[in-house]
mmCIF file of C-alpha atoms in Angstrom:
data_model
loop_
_atom_site.group_PDB
_atom_site.id
_atom_site.type_symbol
_atom_site.label_atom_id
_atom_site.label_comp_id
_atom_site.label_asym_id
_atom_site.label_seq_id
_atom_site.Cartn_x
_atom_site.Cartn_y
_atom_site.Cartn_z
ATOM 1 C CA UNK A 238 -0.024 -0.138 0.269
ATOM 2 C CA UNK A 239 1.124 3.685 -0.744
ATOM 3 C CA UNK A 240 0.523 7.489 -0.314
ATOM 4 C CA UNK A 241 1.647 9.869 -2.466
ATOM 5 C CA UNK A 242 1.782 13.516 -2.131
ATOM 6 C CA UNK A 243 3.303 16.309 -3.881
ATOM 7 C CA UNK A 244 6.201 16.411 -1.874
ATOM 8 C CA UNK A 245 6.780 13.005 0.057
ATOM 9 C CA UNK A 246 5.640 10.331 -1.207
ATOM 10 C CA UNK A 247 4.955 7.441 1.637
ATOM 11 C CA UNK A 248 4.813 3.328 0.483
ATOM 12 C CA UNK A 249 4.447 0.533 3.065
ATOM 13 C CA UNK A 250 6.304 -2.899 2.116
ATOM 14 C CA UNK A 251 5.615 -5.292 4.910
ATOM 15 C CA UNK A 252 6.615 -4.117 8.247
ATOM 16 C CA UNK A 253 8.824 -0.842 6.761
ATOM 17 C CA UNK A 254 7.735 2.604 5.814
ATOM 18 C CA UNK A 255 9.467 3.726 2.884
ATOM 19 C CA UNK A 256 8.721 7.937 2.803
ATOM 20 C CA UNK A 257 10.525 9.251 -0.650
ATOM 21 C CA UNK A 258 10.986 13.219 -0.708
ATOM 22 C CA UNK A 259 9.607 13.987 -3.596
ATOM 23 C CA UNK A 260 10.924 17.979 -5.166
ATOM 24 C CA UNK A 261 13.563 16.618 -7.610
ATOM 25 C CA UNK A 262 13.370 19.324 -9.586
ATOM 26 C CA UNK A 263 14.742 21.788 -6.258
ATOM 27 C CA UNK A 264 17.075 18.780 -5.377
ATOM 28 C CA UNK A 265 14.387 17.725 -2.766
ATOM 29 C CA UNK A 266 14.758 20.713 -1.009
ATOM 30 C CA UNK A 267 12.580 21.237 2.137
ATOM 31 C CA UNK A 268 9.934 23.419 2.509
ATOM 32 C CA UNK A 269 6.994 23.681 5.024
ATOM 33 C CA UNK A 270 4.481 21.081 3.620
ATOM 34 C CA UNK A 271 7.599 19.004 2.776
ATOM 35 C CA UNK A 272 7.831 19.110 6.641
ATOM 36 C CA UNK A 273 4.564 18.775 7.884
ATOM 37 C CA UNK A 274 4.238 15.487 5.265
ATOM 38 C CA UNK A 275 7.276 13.907 6.683
ATOM 39 C CA UNK A 276 6.353 14.622 10.238
ATOM 40 C CA UNK A 277 3.274 12.891 10.123
ATOM 41 C CA UNK A 278 4.748 9.752 8.035
ATOM 42 C CA UNK A 279 6.816 9.352 10.697
ATOM 43 C CA UNK A 280 4.664 9.652 13.515
ATOM 44 C CA UNK A 281 2.167 7.079 11.806
ATOM 45 C CA UNK A 282 5.554 4.975 11.783
ATOM 46 C CA UNK A 283 5.723 5.003 15.588
ATOM 47 C CA UNK A 284 2.361 4.741 16.003
ATOM 48 C CA UNK A 285 1.191 1.199 13.603
ATOM 49 C CA UNK A 286 1.955 -2.217 15.097
ATOM 50 C CA UNK A 287 2.775 -3.704 12.054
ATOM 51 C CA UNK A 288 5.655 -0.836 11.521
ATOM 52 C CA UNK A 289 9.047 -2.279 12.811
ATOM 53 C CA UNK A 290 11.208 0.348 10.435
ATOM 54 C CA UNK A 291 11.249 3.218 8.581
ATOM 55 C CA UNK A 292 13.657 4.284 5.267
ATOM 56 C CA UNK A 293 14.271 8.104 4.290
ATOM 57 C CA UNK A 294 15.515 8.538 0.643
ATOM 58 C CA UNK A 295 14.942 11.126 -1.555
ATOM 59 C CA UNK A 296 13.385 11.203 -5.558
ATOM 60 C CA UNK A 297 16.246 11.803 -8.455
ATOM 61 C CA UNK A 298 19.991 12.795 -8.601
ATOM 62 C CA UNK A 299 20.073 14.364 -4.654
ATOM 63 C CA UNK A 300 19.048 12.865 -1.837
ATOM 64 C CA UNK A 301 18.109 16.529 -0.521
ATOM 65 C CA UNK A 302 19.926 19.852 -0.397
ATOM 66 C CA UNK A 303 18.517 21.613 2.863
ATOM 67 C CA UNK A 304 16.199 24.539 3.354
ATOM 68 C CA UNK A 305 14.501 25.649 0.195
ATOM 69 C CA UNK A 306 16.216 28.720 0.582
ATOM 70 C CA UNK A 307 12.743 30.989 -1.912
ATOM 71 C CA UNK A 308 10.333 28.957 0.572
ATOM 72 C CA UNK A 309 12.380 30.338 3.546
ATOM 73 C CA UNK A 310 12.396 33.749 1.378
ATOM 74 C CA UNK A 311 8.645 33.437 1.172
ATOM 75 C CA UNK A 312 7.900 33.497 5.277
ATOM 76 C CA UNK A 313 6.974 29.971 4.996
ATOM 77 C CA UNK A 314 8.463 28.657 9.158
ATOM 78 C CA UNK A 315 11.616 26.141 8.527
ATOM 79 C CA UNK A 316 11.077 23.931 11.269
ATOM 80 C CA UNK A 317 8.134 21.757 12.725
ATOM 81 C CA UNK A 318 7.100 22.699 16.048
ATOM 82 C CA UNK A 319 8.228 19.684 18.256
ATOM 83 C CA UNK A 320 10.018 18.236 15.418
ATOM 84 C CA UNK A 321 12.521 20.675 14.261
ATOM 85 C CA UNK A 322 13.677 20.809 10.906
ATOM 86 C CA UNK A 323 11.649 18.863 8.153
ATOM 87 C CA UNK A 324 10.063 17.400 10.755
ATOM 88 C CA UNK A 325 12.782 14.877 11.391
ATOM 89 C CA UNK A 326 16.022 16.495 13.137
ATOM 90 C CA UNK A 327 14.922 17.251 17.080
ATOM 91 C CA UNK A 328 12.636 14.013 17.366
ATOM 92 C CA UNK A 329 13.378 10.992 15.452
ATOM 93 C CA UNK A 330 11.200 8.605 15.834
ATOM 94 C CA UNK A 331 11.498 5.276 18.092
ATOM 95 C CA UNK A 332 11.421 3.067 15.627
ATOM 96 C CA UNK A 333 14.353 2.506 14.315
ATOM 97 C CA UNK A 334 15.008 4.677 10.755
ATOM 98 C CA UNK A 335 17.432 4.072 8.280
ATOM 99 C CA UNK A 336 18.499 6.796 5.504
ATOM 100 C CA UNK A 337 19.083 5.263 1.597
ATOM 101 C CA UNK A 338 21.348 8.044 0.001
ATOM 102 C CA UNK A 339 22.194 8.380 -3.166
ATOM 103 C CA UNK A 340 23.473 12.212 -4.740
ATOM 104 C CA UNK A 341 24.280 14.982 -2.292
ATOM 105 C CA UNK A 342 22.808 15.081 1.498
ATOM 106 C CA UNK A 343 23.558 19.242 2.163
ATOM 107 C CA UNK A 344 23.248 21.246 5.032
ATOM 108 C CA UNK A 345 20.125 20.262 6.198
ATOM 109 C CA UNK A 346 19.660 16.986 4.058
ATOM 110 C CA UNK A 347 22.461 15.796 6.089
ATOM 111 C CA UNK A 348 21.321 16.805 9.305
ATOM 112 C CA UNK A 349 18.553 14.904 8.306
ATOM 113 C CA UNK A 350 20.999 11.920 7.768
ATOM 114 C CA UNK A 351 22.552 12.084 11.455
ATOM 115 C CA UNK A 352 18.808 12.349 12.699
ATOM 116 C CA UNK A 353 18.983 8.907 11.077
ATOM 117 C CA UNK A 354 19.881 5.425 12.799
ATOM 118 C CA UNK A 355 21.926 3.542 10.475
ATOM 119 C CA UNK A 356 23.126 5.269 6.720
ATOM 120 C CA UNK A 357 23.280 3.147 3.506
ATOM 121 C CA UNK A 358 24.622 5.040 0.740
ATOM 122 C CA UNK A 359 25.793 4.705 -3.140
ATOM 123 C CA UNK A 360 29.033 4.870 -4.627
ATOM 124 C CA UNK A 361 28.176 8.139 -5.576
ATOM 125 C CA UNK A 362 26.982 9.662 -2.545
ATOM 126 C CA UNK A 363 28.405 13.130 -0.664
ATOM 127 C CA UNK A 364 28.225 14.465 2.715
ATOM 128 C CA UNK A 365 28.574 18.157 3.932
ATOM 129 C CA UNK A 366 27.578 21.340 6.121
ATOM 130 C CA UNK A 367 27.759 24.315 3.936
ATOM 131 C CA UNK A 368 26.783 26.419 6.097
ATOM 132 C CA UNK A 369 29.609 28.737 7.257
ATOM 133 C CA UNK A 370 30.492 29.450 3.311
ATOM 134 C CA UNK A 371 27.236 31.118 3.779
ATOM 135 C CA UNK A 372 27.846 32.714 6.802
ATOM 136 C CA UNK A 373 25.555 30.071 8.528
ATOM 137 C CA UNK A 374 26.016 26.921 10.640
ATOM 138 C CA UNK A 375 24.306 24.045 11.228
ATOM 139 C CA UNK A 376 21.558 24.647 13.667
ATOM 140 C CA UNK A 377 19.615 21.350 12.505
ATOM 141 C CA UNK A 378 21.169 18.977 14.861
ATOM 142 C CA UNK A 379 24.993 18.425 12.512
ATOM 143 C CA UNK A 380 26.929 20.142 15.067
ATOM 144 C CA UNK A 381 25.788 18.758 17.227
ATOM 145 C CA UNK A 382 25.321 14.761 16.021
ATOM 146 C CA UNK A 383 28.420 14.859 13.630
ATOM 147 C CA UNK A 384 31.052 14.943 16.350
ATOM 148 C CA UNK A 385 29.457 11.393 17.799
ATOM 149 C CA UNK A 386 29.614 9.519 14.555
ATOM 150 C CA UNK A 387 32.922 10.179 13.587
ATOM 151 C CA UNK A 388 35.820 11.534 15.520
ATOM 152 C CA UNK A 389 35.890 15.193 16.883
ATOM 153 C CA UNK A 390 38.825 15.996 14.972
ATOM 154 C CA UNK A 391 37.353 14.896 11.973
ATOM 155 C CA UNK A 392 33.530 16.300 12.306
ATOM 156 C CA UNK A 393 35.713 19.791 13.043
ATOM 157 C CA UNK A 394 37.674 19.745 9.643
ATOM 158 C CA UNK A 395 34.205 19.450 7.980
ATOM 159 C CA UNK A 396 32.471 21.888 9.846
ATOM 160 C CA UNK A 397 34.759 24.484 9.742
ATOM 161 C CA UNK A 398 35.838 23.934 5.726
ATOM 162 C CA UNK A 399 32.515 23.581 4.297
ATOM 163 C CA UNK A 400 34.070 20.628 2.275
ATOM 164 C CA UNK A 401 31.961 17.314 0.821
ATOM 165 C CA UNK A 402 32.427 14.578 2.346
ATOM 166 C CA UNK A 403 32.647 10.854 -0.373
ATOM 167 C CA UNK A 404 30.571 7.980 0.644
ATOM 168 C CA UNK A 405 33.951 6.287 0.415
ATOM 169 C CA UNK A 406 35.377 8.672 3.744
ATOM 170 C CA UNK A 407 31.713 8.107 5.128
ATOM 171 C CA UNK A 408 32.288 4.810 4.852
ATOM 172 C CA UNK A 409 35.458 4.926 6.200
ATOM 173 C CA UNK A 410 34.611 6.793 8.958
ATOM 174 C CA UNK A 411 31.678 4.842 10.186
ATOM 175 C CA UNK A 412 29.177 7.287 9.811
ATOM 176 C CA UNK A 413 28.223 4.901 6.366
ATOM 177 C CA UNK A 414 26.860 1.521 7.456
ATOM 178 C CA UNK A 415 26.452 0.007 4.041
ATOM 179 C CA UNK A 416 28.076 0.901 0.673
ATOM 180 C CA UNK A 417 26.241 0.253 -2.603
ATOM 181 C CA UNK A 418 26.265 0.464 -6.386
ATOM 182 C CA UNK A 419 24.887 3.803 -7.312
ATOM 183 C CA UNK A 420 20.832 3.729 -7.944
ATOM 184 C CA UNK A 421 21.404 0.602 -5.499
ATOM 185 C CA UNK A 422 20.625 2.991 -2.064
ATOM 186 C CA UNK A 423 17.057 1.632 -1.525
ATOM 187 C CA UNK A 424 17.295 -2.138 -2.050
ATOM 188 C CA UNK A 425 20.630 -2.198 0.303
ATOM 189 C CA UNK A 426 18.076 -0.517 3.165
ATOM 190 C CA UNK A 427 15.601 -2.255 2.965
ATOM 191 C CA UNK A 428 17.504 -5.529 3.169
ATOM 192 C CA UNK A 429 19.206 -3.801 5.991
ATOM 193 C CA UNK A 430 14.956 -3.441 7.075
ATOM 194 C CA UNK A 431 14.062 -7.012 6.613
ATOM 195 C CA UNK A 432 16.828 -8.009 9.191
ATOM 196 C CA UNK A 433 16.314 -5.821 11.915
ATOM 197 C CA UNK A 434 12.212 -6.460 11.214
ATOM 198 C CA UNK A 435 12.918 -9.776 11.393
ATOM 199 C CA UNK A 436 13.677 -9.169 15.123
ATOM 200 C CA UNK A 437 11.700 -8.616 18.746
ATOM 201 C CA UNK A 438 9.889 -5.162 18.553
ATOM 202 C CA UNK A 439 10.052 -4.698 22.038
ATOM 203 C CA UNK A 440 14.055 -5.937 21.972
ATOM 204 C CA UNK A 441 14.456 -3.522 18.543
ATOM 205 C CA UNK A 442 12.718 -0.552 20.604
ATOM 206 C CA UNK A 443 14.720 -0.837 23.731
ATOM 207 C CA UNK A 444 17.871 -1.200 22.077
ATOM 208 C CA UNK A 445 17.806 1.894 20.191
ATOM 209 C CA UNK A 446 16.570 4.322 23.141
ATOM 210 C CA UNK A 447 19.337 2.915 25.126
ATOM 211 C CA UNK A 448 22.052 3.184 22.505
ATOM 212 C CA UNK A 449 20.560 6.730 21.682
ATOM 213 C CA UNK A 450 20.810 7.857 25.704
ATOM 214 C CA UNK A 451 23.794 6.589 26.220
ATOM 215 C CA UNK A 452 25.478 9.144 24.814
ATOM 216 C CA UNK A 453 24.096 11.785 27.422
ATOM 217 C CA UNK A 454 23.305 10.120 30.205
ATOM 218 C CA UNK A 455 25.882 9.559 33.168
ATOM 219 C CA UNK A 456 26.621 5.523 33.598
ATOM 220 C CA UNK A 457 24.323 5.451 36.767
ATOM 221 C CA UNK A 458 21.408 6.662 35.243
ATOM 222 C CA UNK A 459 22.816 4.543 32.374
ATOM 223 C CA UNK A 460 22.663 1.182 34.178
ATOM 224 C CA UNK A 461 19.502 2.529 36.041
ATOM 225 C CA UNK A 462 17.538 2.492 32.937
ATOM 226 C CA UNK A 463 19.420 -0.468 31.290
ATOM 227 C CA UNK A 464 17.913 -2.730 34.291
ATOM 228 C CA UNK A 465 14.169 -1.510 33.861
ATOM 229 C CA UNK A 466 13.947 -2.109 30.545
ATOM 230 C CA UNK A 467 15.695 -5.443 31.000
ATOM 231 C CA UNK A 468 13.335 -6.914 34.105
ATOM 232 C CA UNK A 469 10.632 -5.472 31.163
ATOM 233 C CA UNK A 470 12.386 -7.804 28.370
ATOM 234 C CA UNK A 471 12.835 -10.312 30.759
ATOM 235 C CA UNK A 472 9.411 -10.586 31.571
ATOM 236 C CA UNK A 473 7.454 -10.373 28.247
ATOM 237 C CA UNK A 474 5.750 -12.719 26.152
ATOM 238 C CA UNK A 475 8.612 -12.542 23.383
ATOM 239 C CA UNK A 476 11.642 -13.045 25.560
ATOM 240 C CA UNK A 477 9.572 -16.343 26.224
ATOM 241 C CA UNK A 478 8.902 -16.802 23.071
ATOM 242 C CA UNK A 479 12.121 -16.542 21.980
ATOM 243 C CA UNK A 480 13.650 -18.869 24.477
ATOM 244 C CA UNK A 481 11.054 -22.118 22.869
ATOM 245 C CA UNK A 482 12.007 -21.375 19.268
ATOM 246 C CA UNK A 483 15.446 -21.495 19.681
ATOM 247 C CA UNK A 484 14.979 -24.856 21.686
ATOM 248 C CA UNK A 485 12.322 -26.443 18.777
ATOM 249 C CA UNK A 486 14.387 -24.725 16.235
ATOM 250 C CA UNK A 487 11.727 -22.857 14.352
ATOM 251 C CA UNK A 488 11.212 -18.806 13.518
ATOM 252 C CA UNK A 489 9.995 -17.203 16.464
ATOM 253 C CA UNK A 490 6.399 -14.983 16.507
ATOM 254 C CA UNK A 491 6.679 -12.152 17.876
ATOM 255 C CA UNK A 492 4.082 -10.856 19.729
ATOM 256 C CA UNK A 493 5.533 -7.320 20.986
ATOM 257 C CA UNK A 494 4.475 -8.030 24.031
#
């Protein structure tokens, strides 16, 4: 089942929700209506128990060039209240989100990628924060997230020079999980999503929560939160199902409970 709008294409592929930025004529630059549509799609991803993983990609030659400056000059808001730029950067979904990147992910487009949990990139993809070349700063999470994803010195270099990072370089620094031949990023991302979706929903949710939160929690907070989540998981129906499936040498059938 798919749902198409002028700016965003949304398609359910089994337990995966594929969201495609659909403004190729402006390199998928984000205007207010695209941001609102993406915010709604991400809310649907979290609300629908049948969905396990989201994929964010762009139509055409670029992933996303960032903010639509013409829309901005026309007075359109650049953020969605409570969710940040593009309806994503300040409030990513609770469920895993994979960026499938072809072409350039620049400025806010790169910040959208950084708000995702995993990144698959075509060989010709590139990433950059060129804001310093325009008298601006990467204010939608790029300067906050990039030094946690790659070595801080490397993040500093790219943030201060505004240079673009190739897909191969991004993969070398661990920013990109999978490299794919040009044009095959989405297919590779779907295969990765399928591997994730085959696992227990509660385990996936708690694992993402703990990995994401550990960067800002104190050690004591991290252990306390992990203990709480572990107690919940161990008492779940899916933990028993996982053990029984292993013993009986059969695929597990997850209930999410």
